[in-house]
Amino acid sequence: MCCAVLQALYQQAFQDLTGKVRLTLGDVYSSLGAYPESLKAYEQALSLRRESGDRTKEADTLKNIGNIERKLQHYPQALNYYQQALSISQTTGDCYNEALILKEISSTYLNSGNYQQAINSGHQAIALSHNLEVVEFKLAIEAGTSDLLAQVELKQKNYSQALKDSQKAKNLAQKSGYKEIEARAYTSTAEAYNGLKQTQKSIQVYQKQLTLYTQMGLIAEQAQSLYNIAKLQRQNKQLSAALTEIDKAIKIIENIRKEVDSEDLRTSFFATVQDYYQLKINILMELHKQDPSKGYDGQALQTSESSRARVLVELLTQANINIRKNISPELADEERRLQWLREAREKRLSEIASQSQPSAELIAATKQEIEDIIKQQQELTAKIRATNPEYAALNYPQPLTLSQIQQQLDSNTVMLQYSLGKEHSYLWAITPNSLDSYELPPQAQIEKAANDFRQSLVRVTASSKQQATAAKQLSQIILAPVASKLANKRLVIVADGTLQNIPFAALTEPTAQESYQPLLINHEIVNLPSASTIAILRQETQQRPKAPKAIAILADPVFSADDSRVTGKPENNSITPDLDLQRSALSRSARNLNRNGWDRLTGTREEAQAILKLGSAKDSLAAFDFDANYNWVKNPQLSQYRVIHLATHGFADDANPELSGIVLSLVDKQGKPERGYLRLNDIFNLNFPADLIVLSACETGQGKEIQGEGLVGLTRGLMYAGSPRIVVSLWNVDDEGTKELMTQFYRQMWQEGKSPVAALRAAQLSLWQNPNWRKPLYWAAFTLQGEWR
């Protein structure tokens, strides 16, 4: 009997430990934005909780599942799990958890637009909170729920009631001592005043919120308050004051190096941060209208550059990219140490300030510690800039001024930089001695025209007339305003959002009399992730000797154990944790791109063989089939080649830009899984000091809603790997057309002595002039990013 008891205790302990592991795994997947995987882990934990009979932990797990379903916007499923958790809490008499779950239910109804049910559940949570013995908990739950009810009223534009609810929430939060709840309630109050057309009162409320966040040491929240103040000041035509406040907000966010929650990314990639820059651009361009002589449009251009730099910094942070290349280990360790120390002190400051009776002396001492750490970080940044300029340019970017951008251009080049915004979009045309700015339609209108244009190109059934119409429509929106500046000049495009995924070469000439005359005919076209990129590339490569050998080509990898090239069935398909995460990332990316795995690219072999015939065998290196793998790409020998040509799947994931990457052979000759996903983290740490990298047959964007941030990460990663020029394709290209294009491209470079950008244009023109390949589908996918000289 004793043994039976021990066995039962052991079994219970084992189940409890396994349940904890599954819960932790679910939390990890959730933090990564891998919600389907998180659900699976939580469901396994739920099964173990039910076996153990621990009802309280079962309710907590059900609540976790409900939270994930809500993040996935599966509101009926979320409500189902919340209701199960609620039923258990009611049975066990856990009033605190019951009230919390009712609050989550109310939030779910709010998210789904069921406002009356949100109100009903919120009132139930408030009524239940009255039964709690701990007064602080009672007041906190009632305050949080009252604020939630205020948000419901705001959605319904019942501003007077929203004001009452939010003020009640603020008063209750003050009594409870939970300052964060009090600070959040100020947002609802301010929005209610704004809805009631009392803008100045709304500004004053946000200023109170800013004071509270400053006392608590909540840095990002301070930036949000400043942004809201600036937005309202702009609304009040107080443009100078608005510019001052938004500058403060941007200064804060540019100093923030914390990880950004993946849940926010799923909705819009760093949209909140980008809104700060867009607001500043709008303010500056409105000031430019008032006084064109003050150079506000140049400041707006520089703000656009700062915005692009910030997108990349945030992407690197979110992707947990540990860049080891171009920085000494000692400096990297010190950089991480100071950042961890600063985050710990900032968290401590927030905890102290949130106490019901915070110590003023302790707050002051902690603030001083943070200031000292920031000073050390600034000194370290200066040291990194001096000793590791390439790393500093990436992680601590200093965008170019207008005059510095102009110095990178020649008399035959016009740079067109776009910024898409919800209210207005803008275009700046820059030459060595001029800047002209143009206001364009809102982002939504441009995105629709861009998506229509792209779809007309990639849809095989689209007629030539449909393509011409779509090309002309977009061209009239984004090129016609600047048509008089273009002449026959080289166009350097710094696109934004969806425009990063359309081929400008296939747009129609804005002044063309014919129905369709592609821009390609009169212009060389180059793309850049940002205007500042070209200066960085030139600084990095100006003293670098040329690699001794011509070209290294990877083509036709093996993606599946079902591939006919696999010699035998796998004997052991055991998967290491790293491979498990890799396959998870791949499957998520495939889902985001609406794919079921990766198709074999048979045409890439013929393409590679045709290219190899143009050069010398002793100056070439090729990897096909199983050899086209991760180890080949990581081999230091590739640093000996001037051109690296990767004919495989590469993709830019806009839902999770950190998942963008290149797919290599995923199995070995026996069909066993092997590492084959070259992640963004890997790409940034490659050593490819090549003149040119070509990503042929890639799929850098699929579907109608394409933003382009993923493409920026992929392109910038390859540039950081060492190449000043990247050729990428914007859609899954035709095998025969690509073989023809690439053969022409390399012939123009190697036999005619043309630069890569001139060679690509010549190759595309040759296909355009050939009736068999005249459709842009065959030639327009490829774009050159980077150096044009």
Coordinates of N, CA, C and O in Angstrom, one line a residue, residues 1 23 116 138 246 359 423 509 579 587 622 633 722:
M1 N 0.8 -1.2 0.0 CA 0.0 0.0 0.0 C 0.9 1.3 0.0 O 0.6 2.2 -0.7
L23 N 2.9 24.5 -20.0 CA 2.4 25.9 -19.8 C 3.5 26.8 -20.2 O 3.3 27.8 -20.9
Q116 N -23.2 45.6 -26.1 CA -24.1 45.4 -25.0 C -23.6 44.2 -24.1 O -23.7 44.3 -22.9
K138 N -10.3 44.6 -4.9 CA -11.7 45.0 -5.2 C -11.7 46.3 -6.0 O -12.3 46.4 -7.1
I246 N 6.1 66.2 -30.4 CA 6.4 64.9 -31.2 C 7.9 64.7 -31.2 O 8.4 63.5 -31.2
S359 N 8.7 55.8 -2.0 CA 9.8 56.5 -1.3 C 10.4 57.5 -2.4 O 10.9 57.1 -3.4
E423 N -3.5 59.8 -43.8 CA -4.2 61.1 -44.2 C -3.6 61.5 -45.5 O -4.4 61.9 -46.5
E509 N 5.4 55.0 -68.6 CA 6.0 56.4 -68.6 C 4.8 57.4 -68.4 O 3.8 57.4 -69.1
L579 N 15.8 21.9 -34.9 CA 15.0 21.6 -36.1 C 13.5 21.7 -35.9 O 12.8 22.1 -36.8
S587 N 6.8 26.4 -41.2 CA 5.3 26.1 -41.5 C 4.5 27.4 -41.2 O 3.6 27.7 -41.9
A622 N 29.6 25.4 -58.0 CA 28.1 25.1 -58.0 C 27.7 24.1 -57.0 O 28.5 23.2 -56.7
V633 N 26.3 27.3 -47.8 CA 26.1 28.7 -47.7 C 26.9 29.3 -46.7 O 27.4 30.5 -46.8
G722 N 27.6 41.8 -46.8 CA 28.8 42.3 -47.5 C 28.6 42.7 -48.9 O 29.5 43.3 -49.5

